[in-house]
Coordinates of C-alpha atoms in Angstrom, one line a residue:
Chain A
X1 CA 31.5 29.1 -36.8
X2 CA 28.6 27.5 -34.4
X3 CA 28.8 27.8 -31.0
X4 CA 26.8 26.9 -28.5
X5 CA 26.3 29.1 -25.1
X6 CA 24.8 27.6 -21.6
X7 CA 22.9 31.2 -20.1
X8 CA 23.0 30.7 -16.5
X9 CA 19.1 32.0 -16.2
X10 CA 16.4 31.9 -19.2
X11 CA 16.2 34.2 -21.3
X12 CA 16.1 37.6 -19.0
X13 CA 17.2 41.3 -19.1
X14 CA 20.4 40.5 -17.5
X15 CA 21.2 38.9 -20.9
X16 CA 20.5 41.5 -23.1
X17 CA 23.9 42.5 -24.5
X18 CA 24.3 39.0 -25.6
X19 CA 20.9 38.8 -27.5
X20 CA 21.4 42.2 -29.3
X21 CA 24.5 40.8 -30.3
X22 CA 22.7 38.5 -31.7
X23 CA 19.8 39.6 -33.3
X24 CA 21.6 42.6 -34.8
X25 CA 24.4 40.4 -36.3
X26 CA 27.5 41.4 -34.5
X27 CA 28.3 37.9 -34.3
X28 CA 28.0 37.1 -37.6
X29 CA 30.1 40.1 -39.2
X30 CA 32.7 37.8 -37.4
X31 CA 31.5 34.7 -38.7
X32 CA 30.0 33.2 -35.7
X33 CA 26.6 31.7 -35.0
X34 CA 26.0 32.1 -31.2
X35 CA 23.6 29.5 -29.9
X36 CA 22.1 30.4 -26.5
X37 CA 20.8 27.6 -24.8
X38 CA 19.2 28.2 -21.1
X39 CA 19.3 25.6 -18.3
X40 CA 16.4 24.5 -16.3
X41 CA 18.8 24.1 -13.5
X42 CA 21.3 26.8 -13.1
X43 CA 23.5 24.5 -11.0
X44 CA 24.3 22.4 -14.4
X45 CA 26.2 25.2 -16.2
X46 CA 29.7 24.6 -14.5
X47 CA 29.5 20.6 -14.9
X48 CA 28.3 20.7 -18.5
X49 CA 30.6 23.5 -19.5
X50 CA 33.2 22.0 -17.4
X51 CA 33.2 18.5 -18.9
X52 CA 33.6 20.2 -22.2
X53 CA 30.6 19.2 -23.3
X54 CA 29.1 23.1 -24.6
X55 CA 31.9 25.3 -25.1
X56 CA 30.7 28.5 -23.7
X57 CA 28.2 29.2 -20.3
X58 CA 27.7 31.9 -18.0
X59 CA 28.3 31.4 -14.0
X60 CA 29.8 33.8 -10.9
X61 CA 33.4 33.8 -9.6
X62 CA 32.2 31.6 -7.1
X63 CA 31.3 28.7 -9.4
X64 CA 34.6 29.4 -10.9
X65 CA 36.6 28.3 -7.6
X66 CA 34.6 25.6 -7.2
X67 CA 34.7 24.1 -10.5
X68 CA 38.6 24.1 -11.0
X69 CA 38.8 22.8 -7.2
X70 CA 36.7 19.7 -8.7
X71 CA 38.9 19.3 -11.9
X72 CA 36.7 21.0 -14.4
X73 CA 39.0 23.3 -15.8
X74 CA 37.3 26.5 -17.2
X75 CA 38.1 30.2 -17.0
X76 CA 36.1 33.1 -17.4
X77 CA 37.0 34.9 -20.5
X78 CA 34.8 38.4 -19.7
X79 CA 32.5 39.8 -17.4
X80 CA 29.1 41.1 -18.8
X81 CA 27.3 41.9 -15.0
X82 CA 29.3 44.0 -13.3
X83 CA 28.4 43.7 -9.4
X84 CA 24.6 43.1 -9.2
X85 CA 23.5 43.5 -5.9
X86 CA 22.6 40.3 -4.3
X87 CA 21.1 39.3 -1.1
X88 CA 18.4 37.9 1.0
X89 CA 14.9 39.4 -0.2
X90 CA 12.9 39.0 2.5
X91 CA 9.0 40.8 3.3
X92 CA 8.9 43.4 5.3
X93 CA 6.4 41.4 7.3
X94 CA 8.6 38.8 8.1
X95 CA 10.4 40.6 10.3
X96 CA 13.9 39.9 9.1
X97 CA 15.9 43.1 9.5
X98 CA 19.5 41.3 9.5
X99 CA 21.3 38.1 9.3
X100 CA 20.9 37.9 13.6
X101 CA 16.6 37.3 12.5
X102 CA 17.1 34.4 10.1
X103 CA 15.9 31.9 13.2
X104 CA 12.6 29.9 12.9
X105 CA 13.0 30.7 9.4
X106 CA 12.4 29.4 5.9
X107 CA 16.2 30.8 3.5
X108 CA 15.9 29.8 -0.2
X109 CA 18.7 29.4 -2.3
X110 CA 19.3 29.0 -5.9
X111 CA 21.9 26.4 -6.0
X112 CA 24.8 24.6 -3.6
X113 CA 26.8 27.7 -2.9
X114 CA 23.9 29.5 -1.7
X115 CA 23.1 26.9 0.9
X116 CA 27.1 27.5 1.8
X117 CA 26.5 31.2 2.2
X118 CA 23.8 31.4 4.1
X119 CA 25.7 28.8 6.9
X120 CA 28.7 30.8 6.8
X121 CA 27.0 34.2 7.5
X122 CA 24.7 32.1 10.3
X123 CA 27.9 30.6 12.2
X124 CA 29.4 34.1 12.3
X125 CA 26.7 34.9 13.9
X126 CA 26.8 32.9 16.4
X127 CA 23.3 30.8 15.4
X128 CA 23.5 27.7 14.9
X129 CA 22.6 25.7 11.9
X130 CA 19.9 23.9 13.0
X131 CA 17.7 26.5 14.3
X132 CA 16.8 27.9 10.7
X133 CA 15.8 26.0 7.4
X134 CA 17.3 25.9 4.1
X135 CA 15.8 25.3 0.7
X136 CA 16.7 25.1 -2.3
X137 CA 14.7 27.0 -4.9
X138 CA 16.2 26.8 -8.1
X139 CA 15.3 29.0 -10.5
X140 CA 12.0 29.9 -8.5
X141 CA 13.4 32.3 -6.1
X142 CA 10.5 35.0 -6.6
X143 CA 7.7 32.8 -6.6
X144 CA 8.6 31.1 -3.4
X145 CA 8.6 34.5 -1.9
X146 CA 5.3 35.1 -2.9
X147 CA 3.6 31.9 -2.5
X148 CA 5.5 32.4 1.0
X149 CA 7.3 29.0 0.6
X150 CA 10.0 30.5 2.2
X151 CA 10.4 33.5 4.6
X152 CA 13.8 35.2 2.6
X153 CA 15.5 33.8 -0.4
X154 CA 18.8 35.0 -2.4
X155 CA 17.9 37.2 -5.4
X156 CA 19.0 40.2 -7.3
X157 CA 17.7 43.7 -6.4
X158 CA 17.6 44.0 -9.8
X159 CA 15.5 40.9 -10.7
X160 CA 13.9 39.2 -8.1
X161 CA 13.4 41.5 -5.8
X162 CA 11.2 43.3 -8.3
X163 CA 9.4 40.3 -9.2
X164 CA 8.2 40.1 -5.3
X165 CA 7.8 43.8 -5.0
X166 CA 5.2 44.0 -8.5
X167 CA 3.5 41.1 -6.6
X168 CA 2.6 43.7 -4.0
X169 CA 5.0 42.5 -1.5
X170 CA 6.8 45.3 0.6
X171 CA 10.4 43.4 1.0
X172 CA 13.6 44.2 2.1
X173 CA 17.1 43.6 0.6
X174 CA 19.8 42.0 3.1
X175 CA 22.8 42.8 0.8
X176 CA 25.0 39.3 1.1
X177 CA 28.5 41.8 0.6
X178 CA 27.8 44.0 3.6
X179 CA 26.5 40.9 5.6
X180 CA 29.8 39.4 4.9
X181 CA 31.9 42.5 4.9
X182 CA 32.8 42.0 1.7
X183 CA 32.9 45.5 0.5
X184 CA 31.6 45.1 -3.2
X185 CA 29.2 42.3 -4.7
X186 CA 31.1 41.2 -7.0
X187 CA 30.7 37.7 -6.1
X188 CA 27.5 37.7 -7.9
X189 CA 29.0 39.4 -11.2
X190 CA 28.3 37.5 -14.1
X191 CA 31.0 35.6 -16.5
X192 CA 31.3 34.4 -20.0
X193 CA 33.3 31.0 -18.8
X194 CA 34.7 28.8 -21.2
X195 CA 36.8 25.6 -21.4
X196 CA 40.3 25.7 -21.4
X197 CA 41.1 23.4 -24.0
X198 CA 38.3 25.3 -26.3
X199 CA 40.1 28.3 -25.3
X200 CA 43.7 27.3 -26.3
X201 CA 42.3 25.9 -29.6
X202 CA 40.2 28.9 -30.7
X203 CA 41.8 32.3 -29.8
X204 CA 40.6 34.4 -32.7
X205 CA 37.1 33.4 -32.2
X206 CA 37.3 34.3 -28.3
X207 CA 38.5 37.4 -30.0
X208 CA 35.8 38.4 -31.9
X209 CA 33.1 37.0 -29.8
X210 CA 34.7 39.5 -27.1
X211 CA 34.6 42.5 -30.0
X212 CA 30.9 41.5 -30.9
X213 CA 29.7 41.0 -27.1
X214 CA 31.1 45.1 -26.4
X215 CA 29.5 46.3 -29.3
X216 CA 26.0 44.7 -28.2
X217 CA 26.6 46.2 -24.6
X218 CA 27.3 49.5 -26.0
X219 CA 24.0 49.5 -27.9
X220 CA 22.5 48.3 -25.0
X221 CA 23.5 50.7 -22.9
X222 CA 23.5 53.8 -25.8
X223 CA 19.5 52.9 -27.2
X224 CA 17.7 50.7 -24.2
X225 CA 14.6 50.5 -26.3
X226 CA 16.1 49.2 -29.5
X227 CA 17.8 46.7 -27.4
X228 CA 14.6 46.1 -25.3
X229 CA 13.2 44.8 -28.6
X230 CA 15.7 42.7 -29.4
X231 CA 15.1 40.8 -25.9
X232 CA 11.4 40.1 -26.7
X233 CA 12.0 39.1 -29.7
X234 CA 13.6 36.2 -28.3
X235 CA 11.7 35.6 -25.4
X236 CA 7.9 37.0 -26.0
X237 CA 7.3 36.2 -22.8
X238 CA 9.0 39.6 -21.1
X239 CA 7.3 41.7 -23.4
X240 CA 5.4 43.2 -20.3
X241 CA 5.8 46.0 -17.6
X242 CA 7.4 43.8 -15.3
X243 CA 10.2 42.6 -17.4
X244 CA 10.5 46.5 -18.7
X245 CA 11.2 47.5 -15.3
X246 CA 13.7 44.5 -14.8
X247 CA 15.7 45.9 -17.9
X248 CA 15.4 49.5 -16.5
X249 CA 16.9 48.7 -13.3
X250 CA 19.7 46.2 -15.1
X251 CA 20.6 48.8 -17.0
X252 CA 23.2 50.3 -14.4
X253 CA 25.2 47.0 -14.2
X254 CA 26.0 46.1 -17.7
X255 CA 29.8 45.3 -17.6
X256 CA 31.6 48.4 -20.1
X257 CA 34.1 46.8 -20.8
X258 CA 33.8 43.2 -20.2
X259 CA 37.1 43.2 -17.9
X260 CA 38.0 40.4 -15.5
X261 CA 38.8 42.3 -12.2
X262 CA 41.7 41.3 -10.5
X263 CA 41.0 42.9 -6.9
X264 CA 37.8 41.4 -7.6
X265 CA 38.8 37.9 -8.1
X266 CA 41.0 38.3 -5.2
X267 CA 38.3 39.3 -2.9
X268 CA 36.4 36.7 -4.3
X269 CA 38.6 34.7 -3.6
X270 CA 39.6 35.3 -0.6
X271 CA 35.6 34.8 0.1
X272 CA 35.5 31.5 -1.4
X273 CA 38.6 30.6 0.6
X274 CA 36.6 31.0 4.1
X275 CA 33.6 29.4 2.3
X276 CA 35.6 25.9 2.0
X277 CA 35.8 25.9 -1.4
X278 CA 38.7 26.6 -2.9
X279 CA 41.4 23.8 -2.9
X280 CA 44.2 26.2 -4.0
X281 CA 43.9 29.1 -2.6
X282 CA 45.7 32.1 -3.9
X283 CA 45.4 30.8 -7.1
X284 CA 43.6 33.2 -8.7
X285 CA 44.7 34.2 -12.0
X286 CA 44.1 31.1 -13.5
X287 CA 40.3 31.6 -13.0
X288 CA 40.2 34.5 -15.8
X289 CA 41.8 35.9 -18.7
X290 CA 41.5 39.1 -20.4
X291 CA 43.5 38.4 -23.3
X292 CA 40.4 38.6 -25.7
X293 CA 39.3 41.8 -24.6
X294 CA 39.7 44.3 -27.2
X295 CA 40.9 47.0 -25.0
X296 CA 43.5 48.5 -22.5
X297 CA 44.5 45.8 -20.3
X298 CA 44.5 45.7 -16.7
X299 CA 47.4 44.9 -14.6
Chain B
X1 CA 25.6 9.3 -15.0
X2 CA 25.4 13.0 -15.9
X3 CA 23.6 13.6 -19.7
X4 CA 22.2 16.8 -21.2
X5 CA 19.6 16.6 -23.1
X6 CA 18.5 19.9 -25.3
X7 CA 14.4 20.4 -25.4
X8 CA 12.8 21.8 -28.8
X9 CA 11.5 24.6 -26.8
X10 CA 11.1 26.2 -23.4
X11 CA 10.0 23.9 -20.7
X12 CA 6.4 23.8 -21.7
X13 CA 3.5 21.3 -20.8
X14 CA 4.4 18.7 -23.5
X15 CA 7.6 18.4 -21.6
X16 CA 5.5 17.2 -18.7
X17 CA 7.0 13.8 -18.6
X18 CA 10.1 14.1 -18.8
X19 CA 10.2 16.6 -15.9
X20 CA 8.1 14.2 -13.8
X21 CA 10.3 11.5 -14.3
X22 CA 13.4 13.9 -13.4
X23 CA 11.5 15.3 -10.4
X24 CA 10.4 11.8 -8.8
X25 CA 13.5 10.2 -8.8
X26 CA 13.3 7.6 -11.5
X27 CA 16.1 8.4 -13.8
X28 CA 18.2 8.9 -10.4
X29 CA 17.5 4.8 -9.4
X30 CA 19.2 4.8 -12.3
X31 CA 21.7 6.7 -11.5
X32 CA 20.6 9.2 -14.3
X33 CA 21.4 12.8 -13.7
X34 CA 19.3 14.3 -17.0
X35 CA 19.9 18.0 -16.8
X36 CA 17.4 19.5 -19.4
X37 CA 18.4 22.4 -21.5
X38 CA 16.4 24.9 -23.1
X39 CA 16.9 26.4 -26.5
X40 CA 16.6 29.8 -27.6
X41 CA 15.8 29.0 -31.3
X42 CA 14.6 25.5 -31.9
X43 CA 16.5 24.9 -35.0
X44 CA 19.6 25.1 -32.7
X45 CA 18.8 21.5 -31.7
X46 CA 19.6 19.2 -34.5
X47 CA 22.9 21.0 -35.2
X48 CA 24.0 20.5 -31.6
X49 CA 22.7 16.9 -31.3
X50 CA 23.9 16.0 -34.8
X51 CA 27.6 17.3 -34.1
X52 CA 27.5 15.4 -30.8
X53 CA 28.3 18.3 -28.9
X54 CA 25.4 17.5 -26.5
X55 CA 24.2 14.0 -26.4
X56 CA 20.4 14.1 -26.5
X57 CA 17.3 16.3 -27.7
X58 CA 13.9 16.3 -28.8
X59 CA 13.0 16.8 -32.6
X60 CA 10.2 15.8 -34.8
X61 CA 10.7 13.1 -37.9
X62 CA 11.1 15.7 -40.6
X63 CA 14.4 17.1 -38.6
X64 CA 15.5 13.5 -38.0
X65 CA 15.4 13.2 -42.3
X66 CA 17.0 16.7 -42.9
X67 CA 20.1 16.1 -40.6
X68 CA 20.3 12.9 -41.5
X69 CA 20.6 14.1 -45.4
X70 CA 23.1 16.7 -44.1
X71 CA 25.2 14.1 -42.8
X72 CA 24.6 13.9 -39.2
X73 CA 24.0 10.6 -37.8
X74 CA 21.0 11.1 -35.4
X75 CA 18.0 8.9 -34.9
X76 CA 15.0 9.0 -32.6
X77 CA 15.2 6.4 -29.9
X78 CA 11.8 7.0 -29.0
X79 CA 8.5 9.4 -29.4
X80 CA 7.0 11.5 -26.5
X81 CA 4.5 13.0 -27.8
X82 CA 2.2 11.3 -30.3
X83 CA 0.7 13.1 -33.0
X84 CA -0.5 16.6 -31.5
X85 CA -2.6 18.1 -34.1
X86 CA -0.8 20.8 -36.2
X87 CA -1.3 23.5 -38.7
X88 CA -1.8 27.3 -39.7
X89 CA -3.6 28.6 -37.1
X90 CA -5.1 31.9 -37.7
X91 CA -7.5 34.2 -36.5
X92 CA -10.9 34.0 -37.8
X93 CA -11.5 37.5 -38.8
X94 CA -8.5 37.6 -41.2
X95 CA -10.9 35.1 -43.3
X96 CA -8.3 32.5 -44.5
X97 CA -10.6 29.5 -44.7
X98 CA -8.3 27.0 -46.5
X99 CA -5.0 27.2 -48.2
X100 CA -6.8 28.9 -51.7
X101 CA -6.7 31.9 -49.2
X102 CA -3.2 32.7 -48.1
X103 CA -3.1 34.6 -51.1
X104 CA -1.4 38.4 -49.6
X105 CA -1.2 37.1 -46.1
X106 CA 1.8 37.2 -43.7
X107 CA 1.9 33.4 -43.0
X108 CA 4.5 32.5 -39.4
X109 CA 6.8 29.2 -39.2
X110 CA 9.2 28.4 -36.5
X111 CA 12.1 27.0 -38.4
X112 CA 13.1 26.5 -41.8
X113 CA 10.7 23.3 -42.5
X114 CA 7.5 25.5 -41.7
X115 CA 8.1 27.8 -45.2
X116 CA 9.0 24.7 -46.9
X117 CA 5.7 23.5 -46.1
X118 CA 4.0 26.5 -46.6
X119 CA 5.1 26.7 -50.1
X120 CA 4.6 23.3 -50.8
X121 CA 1.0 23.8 -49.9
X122 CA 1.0 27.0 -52.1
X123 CA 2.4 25.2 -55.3
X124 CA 0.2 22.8 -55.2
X125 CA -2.8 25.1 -54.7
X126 CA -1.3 26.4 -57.9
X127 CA -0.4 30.0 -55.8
X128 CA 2.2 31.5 -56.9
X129 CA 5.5 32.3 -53.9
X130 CA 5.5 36.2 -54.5
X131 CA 1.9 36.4 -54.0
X132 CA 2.0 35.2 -49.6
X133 CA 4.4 36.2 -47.4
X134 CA 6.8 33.7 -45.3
X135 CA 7.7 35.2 -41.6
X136 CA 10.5 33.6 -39.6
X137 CA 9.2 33.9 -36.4
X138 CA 11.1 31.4 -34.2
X139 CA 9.3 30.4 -30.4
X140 CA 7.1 33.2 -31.1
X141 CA 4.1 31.8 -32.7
X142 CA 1.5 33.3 -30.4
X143 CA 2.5 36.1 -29.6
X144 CA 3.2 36.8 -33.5
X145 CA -0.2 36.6 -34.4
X146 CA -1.9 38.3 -31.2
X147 CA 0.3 41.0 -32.0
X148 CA -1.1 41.0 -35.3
X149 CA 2.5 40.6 -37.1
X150 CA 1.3 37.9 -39.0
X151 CA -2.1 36.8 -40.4
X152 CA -1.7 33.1 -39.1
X153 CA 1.3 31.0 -37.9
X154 CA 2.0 26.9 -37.6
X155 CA 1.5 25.8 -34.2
X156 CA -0.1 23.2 -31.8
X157 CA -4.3 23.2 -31.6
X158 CA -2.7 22.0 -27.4
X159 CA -0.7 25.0 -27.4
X160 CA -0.6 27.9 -29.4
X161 CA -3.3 27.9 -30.4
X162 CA -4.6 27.8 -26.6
X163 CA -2.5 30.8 -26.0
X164 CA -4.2 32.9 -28.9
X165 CA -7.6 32.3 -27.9
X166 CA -7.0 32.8 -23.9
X167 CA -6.1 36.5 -25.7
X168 CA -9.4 36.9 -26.5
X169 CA -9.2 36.1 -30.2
X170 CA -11.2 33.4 -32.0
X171 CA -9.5 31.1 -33.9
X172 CA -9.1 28.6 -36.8
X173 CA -7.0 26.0 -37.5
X174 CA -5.8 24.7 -40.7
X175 CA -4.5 21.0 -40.3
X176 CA -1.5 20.9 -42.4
X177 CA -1.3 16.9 -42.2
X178 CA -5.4 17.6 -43.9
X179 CA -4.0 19.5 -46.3
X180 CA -1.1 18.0 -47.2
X181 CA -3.2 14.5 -47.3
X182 CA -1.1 12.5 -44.8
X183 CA -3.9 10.9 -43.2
X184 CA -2.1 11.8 -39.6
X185 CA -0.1 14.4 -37.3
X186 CA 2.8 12.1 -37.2
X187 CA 5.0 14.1 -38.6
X188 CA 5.1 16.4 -35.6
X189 CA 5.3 13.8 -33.0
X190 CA 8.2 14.6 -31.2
X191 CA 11.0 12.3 -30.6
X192 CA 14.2 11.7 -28.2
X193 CA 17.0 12.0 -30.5
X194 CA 20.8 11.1 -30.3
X195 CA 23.7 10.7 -32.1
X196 CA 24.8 7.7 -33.3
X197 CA 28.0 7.5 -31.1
X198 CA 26.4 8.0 -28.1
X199 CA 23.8 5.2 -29.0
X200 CA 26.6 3.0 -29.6
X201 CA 28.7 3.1 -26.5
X202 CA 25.6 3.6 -23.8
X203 CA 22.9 1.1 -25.1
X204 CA 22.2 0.4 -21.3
X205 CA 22.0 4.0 -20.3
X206 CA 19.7 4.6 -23.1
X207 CA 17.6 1.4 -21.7
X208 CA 17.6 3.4 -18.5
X209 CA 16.6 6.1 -19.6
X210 CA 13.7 4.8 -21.6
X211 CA 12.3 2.8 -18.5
X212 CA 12.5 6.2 -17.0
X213 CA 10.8 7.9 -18.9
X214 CA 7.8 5.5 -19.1
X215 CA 7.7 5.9 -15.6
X216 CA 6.8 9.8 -16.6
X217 CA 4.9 9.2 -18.4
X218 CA 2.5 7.0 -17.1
X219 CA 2.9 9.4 -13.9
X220 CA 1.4 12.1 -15.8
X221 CA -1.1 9.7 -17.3
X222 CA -2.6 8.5 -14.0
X223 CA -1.9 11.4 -11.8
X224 CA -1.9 14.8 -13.9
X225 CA -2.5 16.8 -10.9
X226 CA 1.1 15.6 -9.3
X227 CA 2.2 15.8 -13.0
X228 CA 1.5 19.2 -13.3
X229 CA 3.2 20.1 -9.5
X230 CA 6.3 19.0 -11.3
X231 CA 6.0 21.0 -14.1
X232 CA 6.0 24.2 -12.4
X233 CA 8.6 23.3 -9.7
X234 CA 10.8 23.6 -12.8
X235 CA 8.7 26.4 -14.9
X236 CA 6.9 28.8 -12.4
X237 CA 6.2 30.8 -15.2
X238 CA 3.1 28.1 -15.9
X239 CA 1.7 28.7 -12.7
X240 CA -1.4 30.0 -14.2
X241 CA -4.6 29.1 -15.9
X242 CA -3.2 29.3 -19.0
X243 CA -1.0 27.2 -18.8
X244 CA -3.1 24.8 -17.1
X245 CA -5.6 24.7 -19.4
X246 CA -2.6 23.6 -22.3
X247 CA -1.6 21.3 -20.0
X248 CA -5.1 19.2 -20.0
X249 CA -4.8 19.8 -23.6
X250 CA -2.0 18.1 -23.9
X251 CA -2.7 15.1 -22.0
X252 CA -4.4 13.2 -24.5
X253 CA -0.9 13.3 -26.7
X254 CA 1.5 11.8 -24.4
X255 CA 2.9 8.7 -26.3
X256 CA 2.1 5.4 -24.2
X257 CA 4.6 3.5 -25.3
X258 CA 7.3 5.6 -26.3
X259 CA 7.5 3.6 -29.8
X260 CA 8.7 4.8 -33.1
X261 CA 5.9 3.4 -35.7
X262 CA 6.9 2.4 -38.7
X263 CA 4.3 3.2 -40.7
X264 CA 4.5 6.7 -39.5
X265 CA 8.1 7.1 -40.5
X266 CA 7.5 6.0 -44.3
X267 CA 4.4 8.7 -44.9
X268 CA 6.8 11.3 -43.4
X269 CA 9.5 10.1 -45.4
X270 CA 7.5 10.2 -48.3
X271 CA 6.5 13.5 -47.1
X272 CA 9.9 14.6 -46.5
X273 CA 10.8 13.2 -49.8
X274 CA 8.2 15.6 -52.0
X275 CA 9.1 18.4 -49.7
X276 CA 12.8 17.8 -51.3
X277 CA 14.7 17.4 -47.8
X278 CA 15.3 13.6 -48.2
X279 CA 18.6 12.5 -50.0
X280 CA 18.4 9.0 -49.4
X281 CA 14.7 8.3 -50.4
X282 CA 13.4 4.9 -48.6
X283 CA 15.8 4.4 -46.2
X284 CA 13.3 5.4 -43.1
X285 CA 14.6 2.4 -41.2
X286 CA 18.2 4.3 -39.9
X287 CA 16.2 6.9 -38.9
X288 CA 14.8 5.5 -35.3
X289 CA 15.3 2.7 -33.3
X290 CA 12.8 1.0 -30.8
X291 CA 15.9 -1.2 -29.2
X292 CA 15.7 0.6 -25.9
X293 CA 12.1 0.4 -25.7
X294 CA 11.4 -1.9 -22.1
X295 CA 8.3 -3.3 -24.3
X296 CA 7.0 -5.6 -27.1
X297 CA 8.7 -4.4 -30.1
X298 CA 7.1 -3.5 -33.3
X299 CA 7.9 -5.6 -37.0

């Protein structure tokens, strides 16, 4: 069976258990042909997946909320990133040592919920929104750093904040969780999400994708360099030092088991909740299933 | 109006229009929200866009015959890029002059159409199959032959071939449509495909879209400089000389009317048809239409 899956990135470390998946056929023992498609804008992977239209993306709790509080009804079936850490990467230079600095400067953000974090953490500081300035970066997150089109943007410590870093910029890491007392950064942990009407129509194949996606994070995590290859196979352009140490550092946060958290969701949640965008709140268990997970369930 | 459409590639310079178009605003007067996808293997495309699972992509004529022969109902509704010259490209030391000389090389191709050529080429330079070697090598072309894994690989003079000689290594190219005696590059021009459902019910989005496009087009045409700002807004991964210099390299190519030529399509069919992926032999006429094409039409 073919089925297409939106990454919420291109082609990067952070997808690795997915492509060795791939490339070494765990997918197909099961009869399925895994297409990964990548966007060009991250912010298209909810509304595309959510309008049916691809069966299979990856997106945050976050987007989660917000998409079934706009009618797209999609639930995450897995987690593969468990609890990145995420925040504002900012050079030292700048001079942004906490959230209390940001004014007179430049915050990128990826897409729309950035924008709505970076407000919320700004009015609980008591600065108001005018006095700083927000852009949005899209997928460009390091290279605004370093072609100082912006002062801080959101990133991974994991990802971007090594990209800036090998550029020879000092930085520093404003963790979003702590700035928001959120006690774990698991808004930022990344979800196989899925249709609901795919998922009531094809069980079985949820099934197996879920047995094939553990096996390719258990080589990922058991032979790094095997699965290393595997990633620049598929995208050439990361066979260099600088996407090595990307996968070294991702390492850590590969999900072990691929299980939706409920205290998790909850927090999330209760995050999203303050955030404005959750028309139900409370409602969280019909964000996530772990029914396809070929383990122990939780709860 | 929100449509996907799924590129052939990663967001390269022959994209160029297309992202200026998206990027100054002239699919939005038309209330066009094109979110561009990227694929990870480019033989994804056709079997996405030919089960209608996302509306548009971008192909080249032979794909357009093969899924069409395997029963799905695409067509081009316009070209993009016209004719960028094509072949074995292959580094001059390995010594392969002509095709009399693949004889115990490792020869690349993208998808499955590449070794079909390949072998045509060999059969009717009366060499035997188990005498060369075919490698799948997917979006890999480059880097496949810099990395010495193969003796030479199909690719673009505007691209690839860019890339191999920027590593320091002098090159050749081969010009399949020279070799095969088609008299032109048509058959890798590369079109705007859809499904014939979709062109059915949104004729006017399609006309849109086309308009649109043109706009990109002639954008990139008149102003590559701005053009090329675009570009990497969306790619910042181009944001270097090498990339710059494919882009110039590619200007020449960009189609300037968008039109799908006739005569093109019938030597590719006939092309397609000795290369045995034609089922319905002649019938080059269901294959494209220039209905949405803001211009004088052709025949």
């Amino acid at each position: 069976m073919f089925i297409p899956l939106l990454l919420n990135w291109y082609v990067n470390p952070y997808h690795t258990s997915l492509i060795v998946a791939k490339e070494k056929g765990f997918y197909k023992e099961y009869d399925i042909d895994l297409c990964l498609l990548q966007p060009t804008n991250p912010s298209d992977v909810t509304k595309i997946v959510g309008q049916g239209l691809v069966p299979l993306g990856l997106k945050a709790m976050i987007h989660c909320f917000a998409a079934r509080s706009r009618g797209y009804p999609i639930q995450s079936v897995g987690t593969i990133l468990d609890e990145p850490p995420t925040g504002l990467i900012t050079p030292i230079k700048k001079g942004i040592k906490n959230i209390s600095d940001i004014k007179g400067k430049r915050l990128g953000y990826v897409g729309e919920f950035g924008k709505v974090m970076i407000d919320q953490l700004a009015k609980e500081a008591n600065i108001r929104e005018n006095s700083y300035e927000t852009v949005r970066i899209g997928m460009n997150a390091a290279s605004a750093i370093i072609q100082d089109k912006v002062d801080a943007a959101i990133g991974l410590s994991c990802f971007q904040q090594i990209e800036v870093e090998e550029a020879g910029i000092s930085t520093r890491l404003i963790r979003i969780d702590e700035a928001a007392n959120l006690g774990c950064c698991c808004f930022c942990s990344i979800l196989i999400i899925a249709h609901e009407n795919y998922i009531q129509s094809y069980h079985e194949t949820l099934e197996n994708l879920m047995r094939a996606t553990l096996k390719g994070i258990e080589l990922t995590r058991e032979s790094p360099e095997e699965a290393f290859e595997c990633l620049i196979k598929v995208n050439s352009q990361l066979n260099n030092p600088l996407f090595k140490k990307i996968f070294h550092h991702t390492l850590p946060f590969f999900s072990k088991d691929c299980l939706n958290v409920e205290r998790d969701w909850q927090k999330v949640g209760n995050y999203a909740n303050k955030l404005g965008i959750l028309k139900n709140p409370g409602n969280f268990k019909e964000c996530y299933t772990n029914a396809f997970i070929p383990i122990k369930q939780i709860g």
